[in-house]
Every structure is written in C-alpha cells, then in structure tokens.
Short mmCIF file of C-alpha atoms and ligand atoms in Angstrom, two decimals:
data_model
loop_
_atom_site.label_atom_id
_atom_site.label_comp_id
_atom_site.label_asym_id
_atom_site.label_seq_id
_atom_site.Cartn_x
_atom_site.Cartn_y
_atom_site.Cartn_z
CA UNK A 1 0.06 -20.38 18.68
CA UNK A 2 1.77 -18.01 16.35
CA UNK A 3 0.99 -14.60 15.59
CA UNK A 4 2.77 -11.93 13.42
CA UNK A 5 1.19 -8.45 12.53
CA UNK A 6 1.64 -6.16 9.63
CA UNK A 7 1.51 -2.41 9.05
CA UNK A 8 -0.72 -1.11 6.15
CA UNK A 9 0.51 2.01 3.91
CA UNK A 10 -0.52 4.80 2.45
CA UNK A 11 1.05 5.87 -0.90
CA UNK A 12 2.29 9.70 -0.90
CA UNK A 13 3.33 9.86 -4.65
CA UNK A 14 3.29 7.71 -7.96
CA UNK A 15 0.13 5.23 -7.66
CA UNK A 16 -0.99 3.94 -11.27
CA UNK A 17 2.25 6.01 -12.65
CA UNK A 18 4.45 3.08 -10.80
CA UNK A 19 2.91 0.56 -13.37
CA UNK A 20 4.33 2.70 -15.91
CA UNK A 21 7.55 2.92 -14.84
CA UNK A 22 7.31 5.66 -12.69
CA UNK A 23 8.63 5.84 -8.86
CA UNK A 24 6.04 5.25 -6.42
CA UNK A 25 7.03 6.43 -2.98
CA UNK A 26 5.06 5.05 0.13
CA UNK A 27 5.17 4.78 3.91
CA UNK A 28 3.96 2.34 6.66
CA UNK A 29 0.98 3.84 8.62
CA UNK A 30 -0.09 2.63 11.99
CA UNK A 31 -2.89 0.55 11.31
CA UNK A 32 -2.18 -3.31 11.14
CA UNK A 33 -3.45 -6.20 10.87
CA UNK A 34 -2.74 -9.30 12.88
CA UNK A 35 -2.78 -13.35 11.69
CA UNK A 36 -2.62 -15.68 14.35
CA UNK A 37 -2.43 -19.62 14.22
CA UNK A 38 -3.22 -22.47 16.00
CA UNK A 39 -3.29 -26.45 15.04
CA UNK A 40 -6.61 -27.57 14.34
CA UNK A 41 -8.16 -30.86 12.65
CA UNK A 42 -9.42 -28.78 9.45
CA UNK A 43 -7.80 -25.25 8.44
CA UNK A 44 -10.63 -22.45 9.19
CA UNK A 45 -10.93 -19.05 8.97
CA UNK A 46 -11.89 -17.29 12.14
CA UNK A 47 -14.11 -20.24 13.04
CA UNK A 48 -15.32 -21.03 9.63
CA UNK A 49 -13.97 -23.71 6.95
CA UNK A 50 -11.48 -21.83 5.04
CA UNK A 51 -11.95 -21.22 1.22
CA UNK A 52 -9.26 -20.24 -0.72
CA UNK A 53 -11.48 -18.71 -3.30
CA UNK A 54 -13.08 -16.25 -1.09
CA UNK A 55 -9.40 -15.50 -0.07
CA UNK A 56 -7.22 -15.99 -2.64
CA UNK A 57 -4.58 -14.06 -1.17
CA UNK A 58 -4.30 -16.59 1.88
CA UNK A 59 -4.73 -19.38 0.07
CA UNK A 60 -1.60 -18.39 -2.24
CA UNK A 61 0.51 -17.71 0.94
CA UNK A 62 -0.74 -20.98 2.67
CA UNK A 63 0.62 -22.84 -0.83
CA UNK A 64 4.09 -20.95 -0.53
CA UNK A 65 4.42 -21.27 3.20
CA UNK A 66 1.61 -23.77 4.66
CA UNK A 67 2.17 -27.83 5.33
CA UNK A 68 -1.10 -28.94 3.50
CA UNK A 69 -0.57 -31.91 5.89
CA UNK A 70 -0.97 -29.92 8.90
CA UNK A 71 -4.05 -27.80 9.30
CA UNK A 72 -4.63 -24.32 10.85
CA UNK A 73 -7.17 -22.65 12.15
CA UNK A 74 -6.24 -18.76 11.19
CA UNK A 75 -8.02 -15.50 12.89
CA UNK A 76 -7.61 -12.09 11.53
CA UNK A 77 -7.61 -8.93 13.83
CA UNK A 78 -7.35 -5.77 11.35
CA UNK A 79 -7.58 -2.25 11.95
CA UNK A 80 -6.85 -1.49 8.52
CA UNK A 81 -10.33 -0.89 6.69
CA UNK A 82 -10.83 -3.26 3.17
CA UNK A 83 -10.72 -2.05 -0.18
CA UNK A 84 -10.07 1.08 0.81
CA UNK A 85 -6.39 1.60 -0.98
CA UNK A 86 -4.66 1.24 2.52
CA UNK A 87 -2.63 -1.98 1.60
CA UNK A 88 -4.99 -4.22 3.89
CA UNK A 89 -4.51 -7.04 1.57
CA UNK A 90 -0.78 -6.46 1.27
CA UNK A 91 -0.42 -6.41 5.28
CA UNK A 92 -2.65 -9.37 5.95
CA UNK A 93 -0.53 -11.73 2.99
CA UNK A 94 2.64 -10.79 4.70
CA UNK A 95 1.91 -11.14 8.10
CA UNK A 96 0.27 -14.86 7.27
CA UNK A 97 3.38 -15.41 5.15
CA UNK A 98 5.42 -14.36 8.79
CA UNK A 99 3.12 -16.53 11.33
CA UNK A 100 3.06 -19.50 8.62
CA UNK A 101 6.61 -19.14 8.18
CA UNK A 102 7.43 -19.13 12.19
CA UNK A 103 4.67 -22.68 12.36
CA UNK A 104 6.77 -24.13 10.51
CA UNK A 105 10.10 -23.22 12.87
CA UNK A 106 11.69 -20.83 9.54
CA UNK A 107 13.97 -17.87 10.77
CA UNK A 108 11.56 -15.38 9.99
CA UNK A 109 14.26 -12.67 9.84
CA UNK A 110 16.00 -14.41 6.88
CA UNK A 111 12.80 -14.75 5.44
CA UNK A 112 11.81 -11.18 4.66
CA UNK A 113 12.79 -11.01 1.27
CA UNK A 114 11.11 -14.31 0.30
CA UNK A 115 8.04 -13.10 1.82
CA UNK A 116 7.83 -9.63 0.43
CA UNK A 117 7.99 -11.60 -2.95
CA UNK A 118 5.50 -14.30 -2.40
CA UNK A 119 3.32 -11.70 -1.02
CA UNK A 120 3.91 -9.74 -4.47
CA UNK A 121 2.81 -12.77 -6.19
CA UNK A 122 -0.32 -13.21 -4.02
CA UNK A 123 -0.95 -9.57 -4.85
CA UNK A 124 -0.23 -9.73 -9.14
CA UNK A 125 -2.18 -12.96 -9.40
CA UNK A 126 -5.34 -11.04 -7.64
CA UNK A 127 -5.13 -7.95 -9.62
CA UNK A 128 -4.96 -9.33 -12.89
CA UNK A 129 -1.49 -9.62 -13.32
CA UNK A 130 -1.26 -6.04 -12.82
CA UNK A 131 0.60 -5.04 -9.57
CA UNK A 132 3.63 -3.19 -8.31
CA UNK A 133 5.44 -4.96 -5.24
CA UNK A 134 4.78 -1.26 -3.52
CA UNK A 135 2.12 -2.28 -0.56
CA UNK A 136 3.99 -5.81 -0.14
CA UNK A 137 7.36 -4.18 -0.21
CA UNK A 138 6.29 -1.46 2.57
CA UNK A 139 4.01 -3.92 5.05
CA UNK A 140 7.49 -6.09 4.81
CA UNK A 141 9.63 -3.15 5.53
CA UNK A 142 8.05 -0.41 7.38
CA UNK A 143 8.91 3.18 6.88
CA UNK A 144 8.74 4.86 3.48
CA UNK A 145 10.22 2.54 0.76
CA UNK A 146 10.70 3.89 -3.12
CA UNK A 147 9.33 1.46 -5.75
CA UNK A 148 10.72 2.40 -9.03
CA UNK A 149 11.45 0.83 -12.76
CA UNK A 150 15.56 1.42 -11.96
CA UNK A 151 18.30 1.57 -8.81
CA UNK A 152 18.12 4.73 -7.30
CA UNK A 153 22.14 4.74 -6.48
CA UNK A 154 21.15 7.66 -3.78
CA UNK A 155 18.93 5.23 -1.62
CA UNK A 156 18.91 1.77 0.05
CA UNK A 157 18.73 -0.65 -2.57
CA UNK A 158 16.48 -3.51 -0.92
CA UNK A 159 15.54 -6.23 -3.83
CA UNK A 160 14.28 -6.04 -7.23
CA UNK A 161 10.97 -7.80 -8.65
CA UNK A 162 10.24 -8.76 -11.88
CA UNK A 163 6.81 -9.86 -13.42
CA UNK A 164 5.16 -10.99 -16.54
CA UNK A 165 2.07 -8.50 -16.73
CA UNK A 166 -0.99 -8.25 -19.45
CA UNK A 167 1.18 -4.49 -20.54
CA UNK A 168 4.69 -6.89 -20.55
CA UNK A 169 7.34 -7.34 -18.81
CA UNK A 170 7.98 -5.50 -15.62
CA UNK A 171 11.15 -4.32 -13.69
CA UNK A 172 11.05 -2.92 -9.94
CA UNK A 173 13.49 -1.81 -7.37
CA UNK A 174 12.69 -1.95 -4.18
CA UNK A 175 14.58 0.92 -1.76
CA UNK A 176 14.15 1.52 1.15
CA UNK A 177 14.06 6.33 2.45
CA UNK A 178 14.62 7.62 5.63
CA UNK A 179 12.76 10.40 6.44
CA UNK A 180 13.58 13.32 8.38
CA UNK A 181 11.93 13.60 11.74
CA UNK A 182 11.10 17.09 10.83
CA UNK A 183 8.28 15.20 8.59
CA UNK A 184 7.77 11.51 10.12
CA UNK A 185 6.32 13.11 13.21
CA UNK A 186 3.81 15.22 11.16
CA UNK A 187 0.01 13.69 11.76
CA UNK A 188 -1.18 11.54 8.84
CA UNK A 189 -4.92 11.99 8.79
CA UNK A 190 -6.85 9.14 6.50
CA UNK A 191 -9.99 10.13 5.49
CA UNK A 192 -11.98 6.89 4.04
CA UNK A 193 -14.83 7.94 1.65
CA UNK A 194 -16.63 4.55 3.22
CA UNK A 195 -16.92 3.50 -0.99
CA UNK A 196 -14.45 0.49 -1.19
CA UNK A 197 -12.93 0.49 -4.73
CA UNK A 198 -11.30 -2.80 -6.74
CA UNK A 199 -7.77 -1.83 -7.17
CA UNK A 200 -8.08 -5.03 -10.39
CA UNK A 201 -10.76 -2.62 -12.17
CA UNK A 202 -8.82 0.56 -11.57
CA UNK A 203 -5.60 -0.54 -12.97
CA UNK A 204 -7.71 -1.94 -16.11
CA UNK A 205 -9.49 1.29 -16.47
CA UNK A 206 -6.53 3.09 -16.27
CA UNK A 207 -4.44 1.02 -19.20
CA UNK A 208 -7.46 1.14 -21.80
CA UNK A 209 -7.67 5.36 -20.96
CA UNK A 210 -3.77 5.29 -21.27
CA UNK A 211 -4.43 4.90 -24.86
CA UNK A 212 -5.47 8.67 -24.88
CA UNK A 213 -3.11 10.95 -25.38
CA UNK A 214 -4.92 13.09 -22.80
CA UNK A 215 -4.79 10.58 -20.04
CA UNK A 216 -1.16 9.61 -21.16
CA UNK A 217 0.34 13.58 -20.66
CA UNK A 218 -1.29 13.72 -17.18
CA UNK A 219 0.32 10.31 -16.38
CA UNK A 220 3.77 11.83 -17.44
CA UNK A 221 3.10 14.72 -15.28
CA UNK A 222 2.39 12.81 -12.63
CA UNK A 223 5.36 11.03 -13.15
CA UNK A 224 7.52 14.12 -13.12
CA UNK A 225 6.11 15.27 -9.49
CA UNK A 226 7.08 11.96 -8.03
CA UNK A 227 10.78 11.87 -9.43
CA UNK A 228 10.84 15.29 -7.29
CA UNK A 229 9.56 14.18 -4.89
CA UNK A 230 12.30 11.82 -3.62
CA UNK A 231 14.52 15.30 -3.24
CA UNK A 232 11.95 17.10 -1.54
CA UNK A 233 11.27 14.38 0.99
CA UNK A 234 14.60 13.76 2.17
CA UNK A 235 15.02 17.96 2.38
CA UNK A 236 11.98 17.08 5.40
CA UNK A 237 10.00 20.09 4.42
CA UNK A 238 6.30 19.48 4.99
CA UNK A 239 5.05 22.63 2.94
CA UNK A 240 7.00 21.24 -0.24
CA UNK A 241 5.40 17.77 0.35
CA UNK A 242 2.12 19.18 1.04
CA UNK A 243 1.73 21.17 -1.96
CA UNK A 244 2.89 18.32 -4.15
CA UNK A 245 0.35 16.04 -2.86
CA UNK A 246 -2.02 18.46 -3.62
CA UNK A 247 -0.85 19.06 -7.23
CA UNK A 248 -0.59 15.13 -7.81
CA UNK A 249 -4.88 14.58 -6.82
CA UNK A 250 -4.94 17.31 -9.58
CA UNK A 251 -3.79 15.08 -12.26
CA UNK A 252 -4.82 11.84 -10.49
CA UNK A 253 -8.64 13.37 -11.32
CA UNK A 254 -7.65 14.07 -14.72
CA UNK A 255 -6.54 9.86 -15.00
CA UNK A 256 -9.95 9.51 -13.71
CA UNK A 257 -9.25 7.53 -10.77
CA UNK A 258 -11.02 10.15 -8.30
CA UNK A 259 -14.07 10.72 -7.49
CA UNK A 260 -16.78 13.18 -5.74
CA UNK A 261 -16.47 11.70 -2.47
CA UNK A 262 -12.73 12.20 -2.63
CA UNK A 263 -12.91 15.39 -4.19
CA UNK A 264 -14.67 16.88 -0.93
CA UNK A 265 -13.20 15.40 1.36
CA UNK A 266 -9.79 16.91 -0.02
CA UNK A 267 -11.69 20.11 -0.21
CA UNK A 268 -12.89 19.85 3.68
CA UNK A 269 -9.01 19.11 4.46
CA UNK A 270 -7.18 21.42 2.46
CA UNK A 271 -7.57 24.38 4.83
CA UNK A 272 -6.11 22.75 7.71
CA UNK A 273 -3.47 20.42 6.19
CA UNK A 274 -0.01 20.82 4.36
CA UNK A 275 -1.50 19.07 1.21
CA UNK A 276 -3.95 16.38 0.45
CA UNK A 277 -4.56 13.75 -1.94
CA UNK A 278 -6.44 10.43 -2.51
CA UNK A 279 -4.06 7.67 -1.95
CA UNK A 280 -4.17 4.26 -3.39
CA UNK A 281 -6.15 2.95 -6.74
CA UNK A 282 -8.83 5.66 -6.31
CA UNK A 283 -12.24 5.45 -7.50
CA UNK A 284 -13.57 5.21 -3.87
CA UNK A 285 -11.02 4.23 -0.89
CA UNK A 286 -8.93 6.90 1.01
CA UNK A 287 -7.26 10.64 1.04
CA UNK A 288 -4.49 11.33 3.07
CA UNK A 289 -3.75 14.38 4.26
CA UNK A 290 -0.15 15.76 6.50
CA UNK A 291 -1.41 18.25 8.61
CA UNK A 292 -0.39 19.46 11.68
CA UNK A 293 -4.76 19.64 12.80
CA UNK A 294 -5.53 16.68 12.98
CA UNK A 295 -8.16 17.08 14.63
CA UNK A 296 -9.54 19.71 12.57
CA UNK A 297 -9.53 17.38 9.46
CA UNK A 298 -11.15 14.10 11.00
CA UNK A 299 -14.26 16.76 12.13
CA UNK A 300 -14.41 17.70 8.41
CA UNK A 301 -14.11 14.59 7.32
CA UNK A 302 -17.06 13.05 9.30
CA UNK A 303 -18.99 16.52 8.22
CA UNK A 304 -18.74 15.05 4.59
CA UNK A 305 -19.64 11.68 5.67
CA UNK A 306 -16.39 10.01 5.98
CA UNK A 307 -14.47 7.96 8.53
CA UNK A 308 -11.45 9.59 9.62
CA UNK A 309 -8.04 7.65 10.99
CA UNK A 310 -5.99 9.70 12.97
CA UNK A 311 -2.57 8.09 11.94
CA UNK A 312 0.99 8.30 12.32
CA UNK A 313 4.38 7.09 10.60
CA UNK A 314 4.82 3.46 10.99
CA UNK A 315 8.95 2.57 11.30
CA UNK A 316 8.24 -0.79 12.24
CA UNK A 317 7.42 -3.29 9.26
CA UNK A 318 6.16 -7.28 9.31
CA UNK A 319 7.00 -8.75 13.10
CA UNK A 320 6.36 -11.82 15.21
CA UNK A 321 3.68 -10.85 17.66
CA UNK A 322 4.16 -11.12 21.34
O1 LIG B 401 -5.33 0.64 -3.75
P1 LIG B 401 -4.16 -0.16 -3.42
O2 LIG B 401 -3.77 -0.17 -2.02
O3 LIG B 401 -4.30 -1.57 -3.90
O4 LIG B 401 -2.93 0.50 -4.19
C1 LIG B 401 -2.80 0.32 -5.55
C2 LIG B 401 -1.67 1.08 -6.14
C3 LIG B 401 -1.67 0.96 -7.67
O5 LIG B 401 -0.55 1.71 -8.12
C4 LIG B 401 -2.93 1.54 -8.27
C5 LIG B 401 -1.53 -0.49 -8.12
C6 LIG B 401 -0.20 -1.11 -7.83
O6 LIG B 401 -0.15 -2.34 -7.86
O7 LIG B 401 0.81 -0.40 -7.59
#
C-alpha cells in the first residue's frame, strides 16, 4: 500500500489578478486530503471502476505517473470540502502524483518539482487552459508560497512555469515566504457558503468582463494591494494584513466574483476578525477570515448558514503517509 497526503490552501491576496500578471500570495491550511494505493486486477476508485472522465485530474496524473500495465485500486480520504476554492483538486492531484510516484519505487523527494508541474498541467487542462500553478505550487510546498509573472530577488525562488493559455502565453515564478510567527499562529477561520463554484466559469467570466474598463481598474487595484502585501506580511503584523484582506473582497465584488452568501458571511466575521475576504475563484466557495475569535466567527458563520473550518497554518506540504 502507498499513501501520501496533501494540504489544501487558502489564497490571502491576488486570485484572478495572478492570471494577469499579478502576485498571488497563498498559504497551506490544515485540511488535506489523502490518496492511498493498493494493486488490484482493474484500477477503481474507492471501490468503483475508475473513469478518467469523471476525474480528469487523476486520470492526467495516472498518465504522467501510473504503469497502465499495473492497475490500482485508489481511495480518497479528504477533509478539504469540493469546489469550494480551497485547492481540493490541487491537493488530491499532488498527493496521487506522490503515492503513484512512491508505487512505482521514484524518490519522491527529488520528485517535487516534477510533480508540482504535472499537477499544474492536470489543473490548466481542467480549467480551460486557464490556471496559475498557485494551489499546485502550495499543496507541493506547504507554507505561504508567492506566485507571480517575475523573480522576486527578495524571496525563495522555487521554479518557474510557463503555459500556453486562451489570453497567451504565460510566465510564473514560483517562491516560496516565511512568515513570522507573530502571524502563522493567528486562527484561520474558513467560512464555506455551502454553494460550490466552477473555478473554469469564473476565470471565463472574469476575461470577457476584463474587457471593461471598469472591471479592468479594479483588477489593477487589486493588483496594487497584493504587491504590498508581500512587505506587510513579512513585517508579521496581523492588523495590516487584516485590513488589506478586507479592502481586496472590496474590489473582488466589484470583478464580480462575490456573491450574497459571501458578502454576509464577511459581514458576520468582520467584527471579530483582523480582516476578511472570500478566497479562491469566488462566485460561491469560501471566506477566510485571521482572527484571533475563532470561535466567535464559526458561531456567525453557522448563524448565516454556513459551515465553518476552524483552521490553522499548514508548514508541512505533499508527504508520504505513515
Ligand atoms: O478556486 P480555486 O481554488 O480553484 O482558486 C482559483 C484561483 C484563480 O486565481 C481564480 C485561478 C487560478 O488558476 O489561479
């Protein structure tokens, strides 16, 4: 048997603005999911035949790292909810690119790279063509990790990705941040609105409204705050983050990507929390909020009818499960 588990991630600054060129900044949470393996005379899917269609980012992985020849029969233990902008496709391709990998007797630690980028690939070729390497790049890594269009010579420079998109050509850098402890041990609180969202029809919405001038200057704005952003993380201070998170889901409703659901739930947050802000491709999916009541927010949150993780800073990325 081989198992490997991922971390999923919640993105603090730059989501849609990262596919135009913009740095997206995003950390490992503590919700994973969990791919485990075992020979079997057909490959299946916890118990069922597997179909790659139904799960096309497995069946890209099993063509980059699987032996055809040699079926598996794959189970999936997630906390991470679906479709919910959390990275829970991202964690699940590269922890079955990690247990795959290890069946096969690879060294997954020389791997890591290879895997954040057929992950990537797994990712792009189910969202249209249109995806950043951010979620693969952080379930790989763990931590916070900078995506952005050029090297940041301030921060660890970690690989860079390239990809032929619908909008053209594409250039990312992945770094990786270390944040102070002042923040990391802050309580993440997720808030999920229970609406799962298509990250693919976001990111198309998103290009045909960027032909709007409108939609365009809030993009640049939201740009701007993540560019600052990378200072005022690594000064630690969780009032600065807070209030930029909250000024971001500002703009992020003028792109459109929000919605009611998110809006109150950031509104049932706010008073108890540094900042707030959906997180992810929007339109249904998550907030996240860095507060030091965590408590507080998840009873707000299920008073507005959401589902509230309790989360916390993730250091640990993809690993070989015990
Ligand atoms: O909702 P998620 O977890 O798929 O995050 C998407 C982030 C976007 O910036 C909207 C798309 C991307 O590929 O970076």
């Amino acid at each position: 048997m081989w198992s490997a588990d991922a971390p999923a991630k919640a993105i603090l600054f730059g989501e849609h603005a990262v596919l135009y060129g913009a740095p997206a900044i995003a950390i490992a949470i503590d919700l994973r999911a969990s791919v485990s393996l075992e020979k079997s005379e057909k490959w299946l899917l916890n118990g069922d035949a597997f179909n790659p269609l139904l799960n096309p980012h497995l069946g890209h992985l099993i063509s980059e790292f699987g032996d055809l020849d040699n079926p598996l029969s794959i189970s999936i233990d997630s906390t991470i909810p679906m479709a919910a902008g959390l990275g829970s496709s991202a964690a699940l391709s590269v922890a079955s690119g990690m247990a795959l990998s290890a069946s096969r007797g690879h060294n997954s630690v020389t791997s890591i790279e290879s895997l954040a980028r057929a992950a990537h690939r797994a990712e792009a070729s189910a969202q249209g063509g249109r995806a950043s390497p951010t979620d693969t790049s952080v379930s790989t890594l763990g931590g916070a990790v900078i995506v952005s269009s050029s090297r940041i010579k301030s921060l660890e420079h970690r690989w860079a990705i390239d990809l032929e998109s619908p909008d053209g050509s594409k250039h990312w850098d992945v770094h990786s941040l270390s944040i102070p402890s002042s923040l990391s041990r802050i309580p993440i609180v997720i808030g999920f609105t229970g609406i799962s969202s298509s990250t693919k029809k976001m990111v198309e919405m998103v290009a045909n409204n960027m032909q709007t001038s409108s939609f365009r200057l809030a993009m640049e704005k939201v740009s701007e705050i993540s560019q600052k952003s990378i200072d005022i993380l690594s000064t630690g201070n969780p009032e600065a983050i807070g209030d930029a998170m909250t000024r971001c889901h500002s703009l992020l409703q003028k792109i459109g990507v929000s919605s009611t659901e998110l809006d109150n739930l950031i509104d049932a947050v706010l008073p108890f929390s540094f900042g707030a802000k959906l997180t992810g491709a929007g339109g249904g999916g998550c907030i996240i909020a860095l507060s030091n009541e965590p408590q507080a927010c998840a009873e707000e949150i299920n008073k507005c009818g959401g589902i509230p993780y309790i989360t916390s800073f993730a250091e640990i990325g993809v690993k070989i499960s015990s």
